[in-house]
Amino acid sequence: VVEGTVESSMISAKELAVMPGGLFRGGVEVENAEIAGTVDGSLTVRGSLTVRATGRLLGKAACRRLKVEDGGQITGQLEMLSDDNSAPKPAATTPAADTPVKAEG
């Protein structure tokens, strides 16, 4: 549980919870993560990643399951891990909310 500021080069843990106002900077590999504060760096989640409405994820992340609440922010690279533990597959890229989308066809 991160309520203040944590800086790390790389740690492994069962779970990561970053509370509102908390900052985790560096690399972490976990089973499950819940982000309500800020994670800046490299995050690998073998299970479920939840970004709460107050959460911000910056940098590079990989996860098997993803939930982002309305207001949660992800900036950087996101990869979805497959269930068969093979190589990660890139997540679909979507335009930013303020970018107009054209429908063709």
PDB file of C-alpha atoms in Angstrom:
ATOM      1  CA  VAL A   1       0.000   0.000   0.000  1.00  0.00           C
ATOM      2  CA  VAL A   2       1.474   3.316  -1.107  1.00  0.00           C
ATOM      3  CA  GLU A   3       0.138   6.432   0.612  1.00  0.00           C
ATOM      4  CA  GLY A   4       3.206   8.676   0.210  1.00  0.00           C
ATOM      5  CA  THR A   5       6.031   8.435  -2.323  1.00  0.00           C
ATOM      6  CA  VAL A   6       7.926   5.238  -3.150  1.00  0.00           C
ATOM      7  CA  GLU A   7      10.822   5.051  -5.608  1.00  0.00           C
ATOM      8  CA  SER A   8      12.199   1.671  -6.659  1.00  0.00           C
ATOM      9  CA  SER A   9      14.283   0.217  -9.470  1.00  0.00           C
ATOM     10  CA  MET A  10      12.301  -3.076  -9.568  1.00  0.00           C
ATOM     11  CA  ILE A  11      10.298  -4.946  -6.957  1.00  0.00           C
ATOM     12  CA  SER A  12       8.052  -7.999  -7.044  1.00  0.00           C
ATOM     13  CA  ALA A  13       5.003  -8.241  -4.816  1.00  0.00           C
ATOM     14  CA  LYS A  14       1.673 -10.034  -4.530  1.00  0.00           C
ATOM     15  CA  GLU A  15      -0.438  -6.851  -4.662  1.00  0.00           C
ATOM     16  CA  LEU A  16       0.063  -3.142  -5.204  1.00  0.00           C
ATOM     17  CA  ALA A  17      -2.375  -0.499  -3.967  1.00  0.00           C
ATOM     18  CA  VAL A  18      -1.595   3.157  -4.594  1.00  0.00           C
ATOM     19  CA  MET A  19      -3.950   5.340  -2.582  1.00  0.00           C
ATOM     20  CA  PRO A  20      -5.193   8.802  -3.675  1.00  0.00           C
ATOM     21  CA  GLY A  21      -2.263  11.208  -3.340  1.00  0.00           C
ATOM     22  CA  GLY A  22       0.242   8.317  -3.368  1.00  0.00           C
ATOM     23  CA  LEU A  23       3.066   8.108  -5.910  1.00  0.00           C
ATOM     24  CA  PHE A  24       4.965   4.998  -6.978  1.00  0.00           C
ATOM     25  CA  ARG A  25       7.914   5.726  -9.274  1.00  0.00           C
ATOM     26  CA  GLY A  26       9.970   2.914 -10.787  1.00  0.00           C
ATOM     27  CA  GLY A  27       9.302  -0.690 -11.753  1.00  0.00           C
ATOM     28  CA  VAL A  28       7.054  -3.256 -10.143  1.00  0.00           C
ATOM     29  CA  GLU A  29       5.755  -6.728 -11.011  1.00  0.00           C
ATOM     30  CA  VAL A  30       2.646  -7.893  -9.133  1.00  0.00           C
ATOM     31  CA  GLU A  31      -0.280 -10.301  -9.273  1.00  0.00           C
ATOM     32  CA  ASN A  32      -2.970  -7.590  -8.880  1.00  0.00           C
ATOM     33  CA  ALA A  33      -2.859  -3.783  -8.714  1.00  0.00           C
ATOM     34  CA  GLU A  34      -5.297  -1.050  -7.786  1.00  0.00           C
ATOM     35  CA  ILE A  35      -4.235   2.472  -8.708  1.00  0.00           C
ATOM     36  CA  ALA A  36      -6.034   5.425  -7.113  1.00  0.00           C
ATOM     37  CA  GLY A  37      -2.896   7.617  -6.978  1.00  0.00           C
ATOM     38  CA  THR A  38      -0.055   7.806  -9.526  1.00  0.00           C
ATOM     39  CA  VAL A  39       2.256   5.125 -10.916  1.00  0.00           C
ATOM     40  CA  ASP A  40       5.117   6.472 -13.035  1.00  0.00           C
ATOM     41  CA  GLY A  41       7.345   3.823 -14.591  1.00  0.00           C
ATOM     42  CA  SER A  42       7.018   0.163 -15.541  1.00  0.00           C
ATOM     43  CA  LEU A  43       4.148  -1.958 -14.200  1.00  0.00           C
ATOM     44  CA  THR A  44       3.556  -5.650 -14.954  1.00  0.00           C
ATOM     45  CA  VAL A  45       0.354  -7.149 -13.563  1.00  0.00           C
ATOM     46  CA  ARG A  46      -0.088 -10.889 -14.084  1.00  0.00           C
ATOM     47  CA  GLY A  47      -3.737 -10.682 -13.005  1.00  0.00           C
ATOM     48  CA  SER A  48      -6.086  -7.723 -12.690  1.00  0.00           C
ATOM     49  CA  LEU A  49      -5.208  -4.025 -12.996  1.00  0.00           C
ATOM     50  CA  THR A  50      -7.772  -1.493 -11.784  1.00  0.00           C
ATOM     51  CA  VAL A  51      -7.300   2.230 -12.390  1.00  0.00           C
ATOM     52  CA  ARG A  52      -9.698   4.164 -10.149  1.00  0.00           C
ATOM     53  CA  ALA A  53     -11.264   7.526 -11.085  1.00  0.00           C
ATOM     54  CA  THR A  54      -8.437   9.366  -9.291  1.00  0.00           C
ATOM     55  CA  GLY A  55      -5.726   7.053 -10.684  1.00  0.00           C
ATOM     56  CA  ARG A  56      -2.996   7.933 -13.164  1.00  0.00           C
ATOM     57  CA  LEU A  57      -0.740   5.418 -14.869  1.00  0.00           C
ATOM     58  CA  LEU A  58       2.260   6.884 -16.705  1.00  0.00           C
ATOM     59  CA  GLY A  59       4.873   4.936 -18.649  1.00  0.00           C
ATOM     60  CA  LYS A  60       4.692   1.280 -19.647  1.00  0.00           C
ATOM     61  CA  ALA A  61       2.215  -1.274 -18.333  1.00  0.00           C
ATOM     62  CA  ALA A  62       1.260  -4.864 -19.117  1.00  0.00           C
ATOM     63  CA  CYS A  63      -1.687  -6.716 -17.615  1.00  0.00           C
ATOM     64  CA  ARG A  64      -4.007  -9.663 -18.185  1.00  0.00           C
ATOM     65  CA  ARG A  65      -7.269  -7.931 -17.161  1.00  0.00           C
ATOM     66  CA  LEU A  66      -7.931  -4.171 -17.141  1.00  0.00           C
ATOM     67  CA  LYS A  67     -10.614  -1.997 -15.547  1.00  0.00           C
ATOM     68  CA  VAL A  68     -10.524   1.797 -15.814  1.00  0.00           C
ATOM     69  CA  GLU A  69     -13.110   3.850 -13.966  1.00  0.00           C
ATOM     70  CA  ASP A  70     -14.499   7.036 -15.514  1.00  0.00           C
ATOM     71  CA  GLY A  71     -11.817   9.681 -14.914  1.00  0.00           C
ATOM     72  CA  GLY A  72      -8.892   7.247 -14.643  1.00  0.00           C
ATOM     73  CA  GLN A  73      -5.939   8.092 -16.885  1.00  0.00           C
ATOM     74  CA  ILE A  74      -3.417   5.935 -18.743  1.00  0.00           C
ATOM     75  CA  THR A  75      -0.602   7.698 -20.601  1.00  0.00           C
ATOM     76  CA  GLY A  76       2.080   5.685 -22.369  1.00  0.00           C
ATOM     77  CA  GLN A  77       2.262   2.104 -23.593  1.00  0.00           C
ATOM     78  CA  LEU A  78      -0.203  -0.584 -22.535  1.00  0.00           C
ATOM     79  CA  GLU A  79       0.084  -4.276 -23.442  1.00  0.00           C
ATOM     80  CA  MET A  80      -2.473  -6.963 -22.700  1.00  0.00           C
ATOM     81  CA  LEU A  81      -1.004 -10.294 -21.585  1.00  0.00           C
ATOM     82  CA  SER A  82      -2.658 -13.366 -23.068  1.00  0.00           C
ATOM     83  CA  ASP A  83      -4.068 -16.141 -20.883  1.00  0.00           C
ATOM     84  CA  ASP A  84      -1.631 -18.706 -22.262  1.00  0.00           C
ATOM     85  CA  ASN A  85       1.448 -16.785 -20.982  1.00  0.00           C
ATOM     86  CA  SER A  86       2.763 -16.261 -24.502  1.00  0.00           C
ATOM     87  CA  ALA A  87       4.187 -12.965 -25.688  1.00  0.00           C
ATOM     88  CA  PRO A  88       2.150  -9.875 -24.806  1.00  0.00           C
ATOM     89  CA  LYS A  89      -0.116  -8.476 -27.488  1.00  0.00           C
ATOM     90  CA  PRO A  90      -0.404  -4.705 -27.969  1.00  0.00           C
ATOM     91  CA  ALA A  91      -3.651  -3.163 -26.744  1.00  0.00           C
ATOM     92  CA  ALA A  92      -5.869  -1.495 -29.288  1.00  0.00           C
ATOM     93  CA  THR A  93      -4.947   2.129 -29.749  1.00  0.00           C
ATOM     94  CA  THR A  94      -7.810   4.558 -29.323  1.00  0.00           C
ATOM     95  CA  PRO A  95      -7.780   8.255 -30.131  1.00  0.00           C
ATOM     96  CA  ALA A  96      -7.735  10.723 -27.285  1.00  0.00           C
ATOM     97  CA  ALA A  97     -11.121  11.891 -26.019  1.00  0.00           C
ATOM     98  CA  ASP A  98     -10.706  15.291 -27.660  1.00  0.00           C
ATOM     99  CA  THR A  99      -9.653  13.812 -31.036  1.00  0.00           C
ATOM    100  CA  PRO A 100     -12.449  13.662 -33.608  1.00  0.00           C
ATOM    101  CA  VAL A 101     -13.182  10.186 -34.950  1.00  0.00           C
ATOM    102  CA  LYS A 102     -14.241   9.689 -38.567  1.00  0.00           C
ATOM    103  CA  ALA A 103     -16.473   6.795 -39.524  1.00  0.00           C
ATOM    104  CA  GLU A 104     -15.707   5.401 -42.961  1.00  0.00           C
ATOM    105  CA  GLY A 105     -17.812   3.212 -45.187  1.00  0.00           C
TER     106      GLY A 105
END
